[in-house]
Short mmCIF file of C-alpha atoms in Angstrom, two decimals:
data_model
loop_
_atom_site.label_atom_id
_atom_site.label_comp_id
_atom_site.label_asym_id
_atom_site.label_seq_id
_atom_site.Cartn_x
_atom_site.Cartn_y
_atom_site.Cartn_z
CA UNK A 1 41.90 113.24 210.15
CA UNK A 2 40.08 113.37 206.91
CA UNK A 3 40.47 116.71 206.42
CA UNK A 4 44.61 116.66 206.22
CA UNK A 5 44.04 115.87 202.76
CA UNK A 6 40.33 116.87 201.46
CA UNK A 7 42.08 120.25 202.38
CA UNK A 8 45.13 119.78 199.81
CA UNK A 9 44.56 123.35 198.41
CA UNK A 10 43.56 123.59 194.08
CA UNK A 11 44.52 127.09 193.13
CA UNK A 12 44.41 129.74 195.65
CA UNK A 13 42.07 132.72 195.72
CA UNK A 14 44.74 135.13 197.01
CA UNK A 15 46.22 137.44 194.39
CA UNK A 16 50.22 136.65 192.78
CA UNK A 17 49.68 132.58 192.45
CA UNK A 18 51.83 131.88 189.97
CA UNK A 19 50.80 129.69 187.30
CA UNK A 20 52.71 127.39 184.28
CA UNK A 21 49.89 126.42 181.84
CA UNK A 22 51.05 123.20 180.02
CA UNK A 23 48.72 122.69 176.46
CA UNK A 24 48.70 119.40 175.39
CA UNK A 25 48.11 118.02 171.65
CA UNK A 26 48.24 115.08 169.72
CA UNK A 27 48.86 117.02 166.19
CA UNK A 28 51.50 119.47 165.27
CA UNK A 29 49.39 122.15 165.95
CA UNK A 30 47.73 123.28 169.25
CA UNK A 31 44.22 123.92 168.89
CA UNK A 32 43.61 128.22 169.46
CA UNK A 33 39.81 127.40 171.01
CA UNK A 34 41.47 124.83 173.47
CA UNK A 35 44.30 126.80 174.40
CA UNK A 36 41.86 130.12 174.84
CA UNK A 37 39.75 127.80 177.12
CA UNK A 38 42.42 126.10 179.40
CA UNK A 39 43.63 130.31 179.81
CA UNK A 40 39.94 131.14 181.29
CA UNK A 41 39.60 128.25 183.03
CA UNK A 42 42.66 128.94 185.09
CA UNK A 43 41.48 132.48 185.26
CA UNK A 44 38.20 132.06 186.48
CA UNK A 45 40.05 129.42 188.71
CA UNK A 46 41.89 132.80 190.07
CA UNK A 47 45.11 131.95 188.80
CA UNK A 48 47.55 134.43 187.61
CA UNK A 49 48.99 132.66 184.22
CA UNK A 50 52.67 133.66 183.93
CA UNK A 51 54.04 131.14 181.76
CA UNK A 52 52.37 128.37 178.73
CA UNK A 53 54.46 126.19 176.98
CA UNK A 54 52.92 123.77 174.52
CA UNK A 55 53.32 119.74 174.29
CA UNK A 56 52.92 117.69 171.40
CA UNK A 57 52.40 114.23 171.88
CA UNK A 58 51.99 110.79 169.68
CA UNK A 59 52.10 108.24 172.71
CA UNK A 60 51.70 109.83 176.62
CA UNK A 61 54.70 109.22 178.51
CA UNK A 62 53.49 106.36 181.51
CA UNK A 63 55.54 108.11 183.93
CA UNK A 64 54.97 111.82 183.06
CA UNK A 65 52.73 111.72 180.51
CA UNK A 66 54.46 113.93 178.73
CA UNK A 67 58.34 113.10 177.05
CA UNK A 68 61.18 113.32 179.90
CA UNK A 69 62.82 116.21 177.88
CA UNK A 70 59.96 118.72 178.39
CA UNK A 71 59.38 117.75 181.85
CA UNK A 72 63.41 119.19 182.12
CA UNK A 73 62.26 122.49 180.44
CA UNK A 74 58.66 123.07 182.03
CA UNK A 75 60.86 122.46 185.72
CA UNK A 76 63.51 125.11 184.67
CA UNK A 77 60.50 127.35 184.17
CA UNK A 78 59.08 126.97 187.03
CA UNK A 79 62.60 127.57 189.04
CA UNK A 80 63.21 130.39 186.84
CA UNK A 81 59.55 132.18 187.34
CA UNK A 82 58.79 130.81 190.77
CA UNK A 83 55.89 129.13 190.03
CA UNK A 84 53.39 127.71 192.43
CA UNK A 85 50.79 125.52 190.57
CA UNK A 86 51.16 124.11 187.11
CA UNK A 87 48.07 123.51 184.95
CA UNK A 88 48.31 120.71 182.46
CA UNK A 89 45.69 120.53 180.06
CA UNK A 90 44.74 116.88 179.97
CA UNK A 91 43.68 113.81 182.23
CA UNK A 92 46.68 113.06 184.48
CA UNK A 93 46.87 109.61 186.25
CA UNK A 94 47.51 109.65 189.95
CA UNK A 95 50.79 108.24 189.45
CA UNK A 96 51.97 110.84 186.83
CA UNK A 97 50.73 113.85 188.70
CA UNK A 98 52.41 113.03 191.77
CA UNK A 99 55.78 112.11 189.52
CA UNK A 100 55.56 115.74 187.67
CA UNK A 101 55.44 117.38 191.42
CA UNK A 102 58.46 115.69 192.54
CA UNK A 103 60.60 117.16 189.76
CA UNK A 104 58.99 120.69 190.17
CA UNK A 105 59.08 120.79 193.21
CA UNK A 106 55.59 122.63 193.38
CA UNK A 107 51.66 121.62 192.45
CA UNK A 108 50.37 120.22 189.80
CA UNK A 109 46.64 120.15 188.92
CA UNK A 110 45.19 118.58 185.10
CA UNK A 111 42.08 119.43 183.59
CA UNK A 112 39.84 117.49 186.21
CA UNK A 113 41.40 118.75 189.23
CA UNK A 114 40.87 122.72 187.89
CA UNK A 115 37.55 122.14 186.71
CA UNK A 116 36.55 120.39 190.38
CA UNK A 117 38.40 123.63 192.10
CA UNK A 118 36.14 126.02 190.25
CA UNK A 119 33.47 124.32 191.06
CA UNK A 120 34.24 124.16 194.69
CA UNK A 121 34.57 128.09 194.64
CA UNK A 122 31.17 128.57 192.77
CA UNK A 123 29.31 126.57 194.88
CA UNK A 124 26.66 128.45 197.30
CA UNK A 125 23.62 126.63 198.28
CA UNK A 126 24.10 123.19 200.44
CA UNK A 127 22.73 121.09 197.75
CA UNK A 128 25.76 122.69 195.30
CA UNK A 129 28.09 122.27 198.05
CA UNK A 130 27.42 118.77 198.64
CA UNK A 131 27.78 117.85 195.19
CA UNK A 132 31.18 119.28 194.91
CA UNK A 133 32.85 117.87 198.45
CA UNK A 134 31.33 114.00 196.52
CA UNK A 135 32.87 115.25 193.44
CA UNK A 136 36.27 116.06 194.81
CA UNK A 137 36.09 112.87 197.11
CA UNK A 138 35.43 110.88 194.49
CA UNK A 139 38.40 112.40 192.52
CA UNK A 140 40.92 112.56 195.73
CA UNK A 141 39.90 108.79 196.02
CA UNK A 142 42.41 107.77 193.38
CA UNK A 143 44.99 110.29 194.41
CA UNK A 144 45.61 108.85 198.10
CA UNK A 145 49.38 107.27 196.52
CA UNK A 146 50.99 110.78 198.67
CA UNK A 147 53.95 110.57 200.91
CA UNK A 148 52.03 108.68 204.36
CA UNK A 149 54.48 106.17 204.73
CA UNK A 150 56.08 108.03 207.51
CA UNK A 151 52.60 107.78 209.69
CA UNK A 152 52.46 104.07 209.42
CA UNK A 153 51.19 102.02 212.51
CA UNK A 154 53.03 99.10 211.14
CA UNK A 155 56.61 99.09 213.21
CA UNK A 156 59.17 96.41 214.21
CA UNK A 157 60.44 95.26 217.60
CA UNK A 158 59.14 92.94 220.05
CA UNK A 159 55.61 92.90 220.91
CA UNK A 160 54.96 95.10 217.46
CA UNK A 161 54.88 92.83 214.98
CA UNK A 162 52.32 92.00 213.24
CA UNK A 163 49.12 93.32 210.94
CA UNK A 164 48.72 97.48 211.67
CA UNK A 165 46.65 99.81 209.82
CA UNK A 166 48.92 102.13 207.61
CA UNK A 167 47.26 105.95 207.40
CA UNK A 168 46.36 105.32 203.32
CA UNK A 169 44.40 102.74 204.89
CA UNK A 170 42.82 104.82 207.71
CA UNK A 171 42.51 107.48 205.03
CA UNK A 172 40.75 105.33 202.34
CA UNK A 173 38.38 104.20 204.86
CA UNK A 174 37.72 107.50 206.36
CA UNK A 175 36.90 108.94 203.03
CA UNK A 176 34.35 106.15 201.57
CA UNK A 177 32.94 107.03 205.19
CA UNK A 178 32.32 110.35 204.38
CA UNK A 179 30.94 109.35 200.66
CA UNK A 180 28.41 107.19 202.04
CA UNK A 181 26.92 109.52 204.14
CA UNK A 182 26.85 112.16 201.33
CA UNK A 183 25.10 109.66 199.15
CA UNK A 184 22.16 109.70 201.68
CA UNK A 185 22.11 112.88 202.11
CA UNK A 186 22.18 113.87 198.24
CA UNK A 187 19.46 110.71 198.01
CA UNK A 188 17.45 113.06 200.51
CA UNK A 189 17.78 116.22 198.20
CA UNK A 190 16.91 113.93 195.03
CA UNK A 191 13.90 112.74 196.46
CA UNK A 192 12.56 116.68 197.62
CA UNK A 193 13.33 117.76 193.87
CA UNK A 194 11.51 114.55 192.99
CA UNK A 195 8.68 115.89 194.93
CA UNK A 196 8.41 118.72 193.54
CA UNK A 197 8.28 117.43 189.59
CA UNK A 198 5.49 115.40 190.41
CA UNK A 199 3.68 117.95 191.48
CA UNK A 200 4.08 120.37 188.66
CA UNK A 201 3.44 117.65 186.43
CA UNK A 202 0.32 116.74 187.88
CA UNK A 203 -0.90 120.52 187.92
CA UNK A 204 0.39 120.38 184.28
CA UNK A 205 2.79 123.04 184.63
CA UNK A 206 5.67 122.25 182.11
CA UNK A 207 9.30 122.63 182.89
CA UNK A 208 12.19 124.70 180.67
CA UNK A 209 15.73 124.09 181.60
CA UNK A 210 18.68 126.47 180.23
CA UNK A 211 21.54 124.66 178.96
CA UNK A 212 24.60 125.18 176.58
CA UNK A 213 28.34 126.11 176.67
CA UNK A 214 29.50 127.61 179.67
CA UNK A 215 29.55 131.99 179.10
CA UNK A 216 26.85 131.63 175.99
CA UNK A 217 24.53 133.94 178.21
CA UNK A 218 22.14 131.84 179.98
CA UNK A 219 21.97 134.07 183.57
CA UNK A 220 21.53 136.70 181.62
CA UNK A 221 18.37 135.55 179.56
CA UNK A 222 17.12 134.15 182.97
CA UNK A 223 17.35 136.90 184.89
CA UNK A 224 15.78 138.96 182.03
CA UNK A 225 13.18 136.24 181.43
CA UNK A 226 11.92 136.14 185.00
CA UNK A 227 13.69 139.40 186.75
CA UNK A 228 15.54 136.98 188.91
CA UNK A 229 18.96 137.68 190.43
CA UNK A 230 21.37 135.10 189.40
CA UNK A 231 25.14 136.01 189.57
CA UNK A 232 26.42 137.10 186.28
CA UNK A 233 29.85 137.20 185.13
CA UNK A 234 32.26 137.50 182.07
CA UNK A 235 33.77 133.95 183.63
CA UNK A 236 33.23 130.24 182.73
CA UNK A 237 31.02 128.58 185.31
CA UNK A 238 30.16 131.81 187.18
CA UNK A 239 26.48 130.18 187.99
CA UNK A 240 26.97 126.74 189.72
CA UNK A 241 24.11 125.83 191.92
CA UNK A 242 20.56 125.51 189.79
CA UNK A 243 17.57 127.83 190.51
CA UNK A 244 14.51 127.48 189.08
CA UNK A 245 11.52 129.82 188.95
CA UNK A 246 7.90 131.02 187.75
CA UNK A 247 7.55 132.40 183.96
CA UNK A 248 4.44 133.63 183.04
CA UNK A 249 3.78 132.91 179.54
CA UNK A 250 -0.36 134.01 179.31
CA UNK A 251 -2.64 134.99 181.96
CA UNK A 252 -2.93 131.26 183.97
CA UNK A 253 -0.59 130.02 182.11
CA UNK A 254 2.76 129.51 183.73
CA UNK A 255 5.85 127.44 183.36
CA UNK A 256 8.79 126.35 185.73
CA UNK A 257 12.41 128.04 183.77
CA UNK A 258 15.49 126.45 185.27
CA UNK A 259 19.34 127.59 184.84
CA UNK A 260 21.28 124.64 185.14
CA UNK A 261 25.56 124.78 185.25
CA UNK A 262 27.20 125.81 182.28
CA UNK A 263 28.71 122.55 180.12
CA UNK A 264 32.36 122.33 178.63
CA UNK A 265 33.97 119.68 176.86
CA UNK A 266 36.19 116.77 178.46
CA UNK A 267 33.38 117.57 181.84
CA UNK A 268 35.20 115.32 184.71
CA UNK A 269 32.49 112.08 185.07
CA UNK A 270 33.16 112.58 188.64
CA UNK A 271 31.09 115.73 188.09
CA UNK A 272 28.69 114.55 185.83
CA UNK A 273 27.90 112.12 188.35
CA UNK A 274 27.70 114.48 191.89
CA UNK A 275 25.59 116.84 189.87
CA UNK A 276 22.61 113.91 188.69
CA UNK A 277 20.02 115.77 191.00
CA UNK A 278 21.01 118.84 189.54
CA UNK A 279 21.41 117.11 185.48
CA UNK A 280 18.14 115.73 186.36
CA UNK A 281 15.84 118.94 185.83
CA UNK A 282 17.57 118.74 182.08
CA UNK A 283 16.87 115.44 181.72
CA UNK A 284 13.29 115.45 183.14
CA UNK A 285 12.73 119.03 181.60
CA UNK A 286 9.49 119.42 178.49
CA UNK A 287 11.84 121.22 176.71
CA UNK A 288 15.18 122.99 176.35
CA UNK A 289 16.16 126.54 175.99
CA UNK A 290 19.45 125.67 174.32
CA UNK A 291 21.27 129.03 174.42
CA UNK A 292 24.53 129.45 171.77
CA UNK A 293 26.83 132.55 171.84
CA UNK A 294 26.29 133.85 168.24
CA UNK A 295 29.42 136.08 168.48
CA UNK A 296 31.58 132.84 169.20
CA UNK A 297 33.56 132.37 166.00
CA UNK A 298 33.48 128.41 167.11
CA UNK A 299 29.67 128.31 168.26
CA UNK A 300 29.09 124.68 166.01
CA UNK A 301 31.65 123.00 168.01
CA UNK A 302 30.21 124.16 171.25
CA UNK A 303 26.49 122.94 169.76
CA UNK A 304 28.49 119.05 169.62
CA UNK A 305 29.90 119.32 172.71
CA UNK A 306 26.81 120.40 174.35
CA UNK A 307 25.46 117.93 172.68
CA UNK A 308 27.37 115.46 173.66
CA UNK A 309 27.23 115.81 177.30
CA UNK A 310 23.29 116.12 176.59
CA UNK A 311 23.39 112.51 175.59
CA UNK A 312 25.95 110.89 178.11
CA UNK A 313 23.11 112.16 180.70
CA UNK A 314 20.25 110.83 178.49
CA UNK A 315 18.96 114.40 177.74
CA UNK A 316 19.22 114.02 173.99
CA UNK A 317 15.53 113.34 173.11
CA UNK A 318 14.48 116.08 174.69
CA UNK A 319 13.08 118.60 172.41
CA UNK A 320 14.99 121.88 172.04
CA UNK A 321 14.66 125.45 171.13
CA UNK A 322 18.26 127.06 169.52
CA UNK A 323 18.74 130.61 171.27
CA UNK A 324 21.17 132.43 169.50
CA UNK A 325 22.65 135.42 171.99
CA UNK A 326 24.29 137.74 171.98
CA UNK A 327 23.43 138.91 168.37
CA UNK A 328 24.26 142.65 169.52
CA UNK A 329 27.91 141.66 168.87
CA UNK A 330 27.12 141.33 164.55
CA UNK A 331 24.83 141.95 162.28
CA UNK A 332 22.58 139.97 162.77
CA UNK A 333 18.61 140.74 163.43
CA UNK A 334 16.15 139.48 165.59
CA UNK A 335 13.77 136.72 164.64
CA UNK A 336 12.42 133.37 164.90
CA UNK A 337 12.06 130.49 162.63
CA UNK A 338 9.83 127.02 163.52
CA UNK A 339 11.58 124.14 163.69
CA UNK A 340 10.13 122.64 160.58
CA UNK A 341 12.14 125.21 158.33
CA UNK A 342 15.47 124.35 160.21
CA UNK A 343 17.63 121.57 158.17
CA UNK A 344 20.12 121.02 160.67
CA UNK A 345 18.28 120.95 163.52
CA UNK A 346 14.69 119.48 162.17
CA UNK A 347 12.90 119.84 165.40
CA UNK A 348 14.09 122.89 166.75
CA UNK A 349 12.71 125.89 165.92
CA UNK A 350 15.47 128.94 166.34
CA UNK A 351 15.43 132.22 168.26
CA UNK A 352 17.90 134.95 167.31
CA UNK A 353 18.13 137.45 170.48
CA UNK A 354 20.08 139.50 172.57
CA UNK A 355 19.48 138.96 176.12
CA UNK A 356 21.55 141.71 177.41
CA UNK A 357 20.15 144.42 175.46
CA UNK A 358 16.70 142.17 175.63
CA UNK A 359 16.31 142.63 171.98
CA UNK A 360 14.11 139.68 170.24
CA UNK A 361 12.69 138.34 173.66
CA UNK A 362 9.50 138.25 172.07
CA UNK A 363 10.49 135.94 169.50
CA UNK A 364 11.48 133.13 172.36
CA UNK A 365 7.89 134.37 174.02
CA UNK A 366 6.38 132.95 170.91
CA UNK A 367 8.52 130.07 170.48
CA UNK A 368 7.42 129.02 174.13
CA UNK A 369 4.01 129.12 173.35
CA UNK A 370 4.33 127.31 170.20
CA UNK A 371 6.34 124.56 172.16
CA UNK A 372 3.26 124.50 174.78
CA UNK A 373 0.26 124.95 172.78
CA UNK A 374 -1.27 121.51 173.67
CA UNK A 375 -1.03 122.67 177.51
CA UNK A 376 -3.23 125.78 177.03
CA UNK A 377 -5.70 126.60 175.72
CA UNK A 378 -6.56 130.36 173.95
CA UNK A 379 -9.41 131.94 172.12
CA UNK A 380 -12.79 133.09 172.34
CA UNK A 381 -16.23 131.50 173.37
CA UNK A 382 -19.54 132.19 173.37
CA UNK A 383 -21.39 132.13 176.66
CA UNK A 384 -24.83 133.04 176.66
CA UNK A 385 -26.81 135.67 178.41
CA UNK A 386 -28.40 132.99 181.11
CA UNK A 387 -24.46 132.18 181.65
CA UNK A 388 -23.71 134.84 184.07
CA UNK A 389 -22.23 133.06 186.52
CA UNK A 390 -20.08 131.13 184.30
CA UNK A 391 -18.70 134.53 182.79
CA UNK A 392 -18.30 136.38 186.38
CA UNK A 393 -16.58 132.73 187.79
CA UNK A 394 -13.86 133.21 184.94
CA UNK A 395 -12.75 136.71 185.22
CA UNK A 396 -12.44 135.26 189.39
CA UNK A 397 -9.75 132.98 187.88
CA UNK A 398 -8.24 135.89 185.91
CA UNK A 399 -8.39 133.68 182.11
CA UNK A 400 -10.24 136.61 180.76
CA UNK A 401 -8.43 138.97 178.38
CA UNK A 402 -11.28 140.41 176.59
CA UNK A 403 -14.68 140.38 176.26
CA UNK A 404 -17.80 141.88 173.76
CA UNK A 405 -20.84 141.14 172.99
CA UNK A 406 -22.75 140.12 169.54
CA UNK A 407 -26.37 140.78 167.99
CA UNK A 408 -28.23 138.66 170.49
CA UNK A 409 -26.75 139.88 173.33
CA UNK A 410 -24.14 136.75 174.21
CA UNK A 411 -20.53 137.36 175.76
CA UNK A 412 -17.85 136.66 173.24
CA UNK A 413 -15.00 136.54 176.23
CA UNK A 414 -11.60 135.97 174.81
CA UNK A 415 -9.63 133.58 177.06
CA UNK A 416 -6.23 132.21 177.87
CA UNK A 417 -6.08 129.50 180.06
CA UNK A 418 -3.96 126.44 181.59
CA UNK A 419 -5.82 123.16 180.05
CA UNK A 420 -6.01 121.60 183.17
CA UNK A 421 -7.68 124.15 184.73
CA UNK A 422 -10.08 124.76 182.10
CA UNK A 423 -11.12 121.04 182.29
CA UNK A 424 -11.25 121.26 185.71
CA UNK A 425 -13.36 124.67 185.21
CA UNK A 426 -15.98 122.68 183.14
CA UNK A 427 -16.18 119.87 185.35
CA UNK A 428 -17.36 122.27 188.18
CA UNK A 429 -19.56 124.13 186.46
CA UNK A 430 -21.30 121.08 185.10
CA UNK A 431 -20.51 122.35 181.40
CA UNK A 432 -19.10 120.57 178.46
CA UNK A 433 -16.47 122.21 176.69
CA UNK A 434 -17.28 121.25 173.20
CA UNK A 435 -20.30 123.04 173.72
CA UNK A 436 -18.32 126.56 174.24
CA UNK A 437 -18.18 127.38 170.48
CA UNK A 438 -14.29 128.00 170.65
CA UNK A 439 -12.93 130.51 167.77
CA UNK A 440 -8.85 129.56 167.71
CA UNK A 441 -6.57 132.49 167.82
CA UNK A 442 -3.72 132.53 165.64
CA UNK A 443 -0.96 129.81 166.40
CA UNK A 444 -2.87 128.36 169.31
CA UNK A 445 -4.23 124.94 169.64
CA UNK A 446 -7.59 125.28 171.49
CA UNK A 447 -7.45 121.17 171.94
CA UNK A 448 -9.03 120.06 175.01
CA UNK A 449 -8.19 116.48 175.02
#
């Protein structure tokens, strides 16, 4: 029974829907980066826009939300182009958006409802999929005000009379039903990923989560970072479900890289909320690869909004690294500068890259390892000539990159290594560390402690 409306369709994938975008603003002038946004969200949606009209506003109408006299013109479009859905780009109450389809006579969706149908398209793995059905619920659970008064079980007559249940009733209780149980299940999930930060945390193996504006790039740089397969498209929120792998930064020294959804501004909470498992790998993450799309003429404004969401999720103190992609698009060159020399952004150091073209990767290679240099450990030691075994038991762990020999006959072996591990490697072999004569390579800690 639940189904007859968790079913009620968003925008269809066929081809020919037809679709009225309505852009809303509050100043005489309709913002150009909103309005190109609200066009690819329907697109990516799979909606074919035939018609946009444009709605200024001082005070929202409580019955429409938007003034009586353009709810006369946006329904003459919609007779006139036979439209099926119409997009309005702002937060609709129940109320309203059930008021605007009686006069149209045909669908209407706001910004919440398109964003949650995307997302129910994108999503592939059954954590991703879960998400989105509590997401939806949780957004369908204020719309249940739809024409079920003619399936009451409340009637007249003799021997009738009395309380009934009406079907918004059965309905309402169906659906919290079907939330609890996804709770628990999502609770399951939580607790695996849980599982699986503790243990990279205690084999000291940091964690790097992608974020920024939805379409800056970051499937690309992850799939060229760690010659993974995530889908890639030209489309907002073409990568929904998170995937997380392996980077190998020096030999035995590796760190966990995770894409994470694409963010846009005005994100529904009923999302932000479904997707905590998922937002939790940002907020848990050692750092953030926070990827911008140089070529966007409105890039800043995508940096607050990012931003923003960062903090409603308690991911703002995390420490970040700006990626700049997508450089190929200006003239702009390849480089890197530490965070220190950054006035904006005073801890984060900046990368300027092209992930498609993989121009400037190394720059991010050394901005990783600047991030991580109290994890590892790099440079040469001395081990003597007695110290065979110690020598022959590190190239067994592959942390040997090079190794010579001086006057007296000693190794000088040239190492990279996790600092864990190396701890753990003295502690075996019954040897102190501060006794290995370290000799630091260039912008790597050799710190033990």
């Amino acid at each position: 029974m639940i189904e007859s409306f968790i079913d009620r369709p968003g925008i269809s994938n066929a081809d020919g829907e037809s679709v009225l975008l309505v852009h809303v603003s509050y100043s005489q002038k309709i913002n150009a980066d909103e309005r190109e946004e609200f066009q690819l969200l329907a697109k990516s949606a799979g909606g074919d826009i035939s018609t946009e009209l444009e709605v200024n506003l001082r005070i929202p109408n409580a019955k429409y939300f938007i003034g009586s006299g353009k709810v006369e013109e946006i329904a003459d479009e919609v007779k006139a182009n036979a439209i099926d859905l119409v997009l309005v780009n702002a937060m609709l109450s129940p109320s309203q958006e059930r008021n605007l389809e009686k006069v149209f006579s045909c669908r209407v969706l706001d910004r919440a409802g398109l964003i949650l149908d995307i997302f129910a398209q994108r999503a592939r793995s059954f954590e991703g999929k879960l998400q989105v059905e509590l997401a939806q619920l949780k957004h369908l659970s204020t719309r249940l005000v739809r024409g079920w008064t003619h399936l009451e079980r409340q009637k007249g007559g003799i021997g009738l009379r009395g309380p009934g249940e009406t079907q918004l009733e059965t309905d309402r209780r169906l659906l919290n039903l079907r939330i609890k149980s996804l709770n628990k299940r999502l609770t399951k999930v939580v607790s695996q990923r849980e599982l699986g930060r503790n243990t990279r945390t205690r084999a000291d193996v940091p964690t790097v989560a992608l974020v920024g504006y939805t379409n800056a790039g970051k499937s690309t740089l992850f799939n060229v970072l760690t010659q993974a397969e995530v889908y890639v498209a030209d489309q907002l929120f073409a990568t929904l479900d998170p995937t997380l792998r392996r980077l190998q930064l020096l030999p035995n020294f590796q760190i966990v890289l995770a894409d994470t959804v694409g963010f846009v501004r005005d994100l529904p909470h009923e999302l932000v909320a479904a997707f905590r498992s998922t937002l939790q790998e940002t907020r848990d993450a050692d750092v953030l690869i926070h990827v911008i799309d140089q070529s966007d003429p409105n890039h800043l404004d995508r940096v607050n909004q990012v931003n923003a969401v960062l903090a409603d999720i308690g991911a703002d103190e995390v420490p970040q690294i700006l990626v700049y992609n997508k450089i190929d698009k200006s003239d702009i060159s390849p480089g890197y500068q530490a965070g220190d020399l950054n006035p904006d952004y005073p801890r984060s150091p900046i990368v300027w890259l092209s992930a498609l073209n993989k121009i400037g990767l190394e720059y991010l290679h050394q901005a990783l390892l600047d991030q991580f240099k109290d994890h590892h450990i790099a440079g040469t030691i001395t081990v003597q000539v007695a110290d065979g075994k110690l020598r022959s038991e590190l190239y067994k762990q592959g942390a040997v990159v090079s190794d010579t020999s001086d006057e007296h006959g000693n190794w000088l072996v040239n190492i990279h290594m996790n600092r864990i591990g190396f701890k753990q490697f003295c502690k075996k072999h019954e040897t102190n560390p501060e006794q290995l004569k370290f000799v630091e390579s260039p912008h790597i800690s050799t710190r033990i402690s």
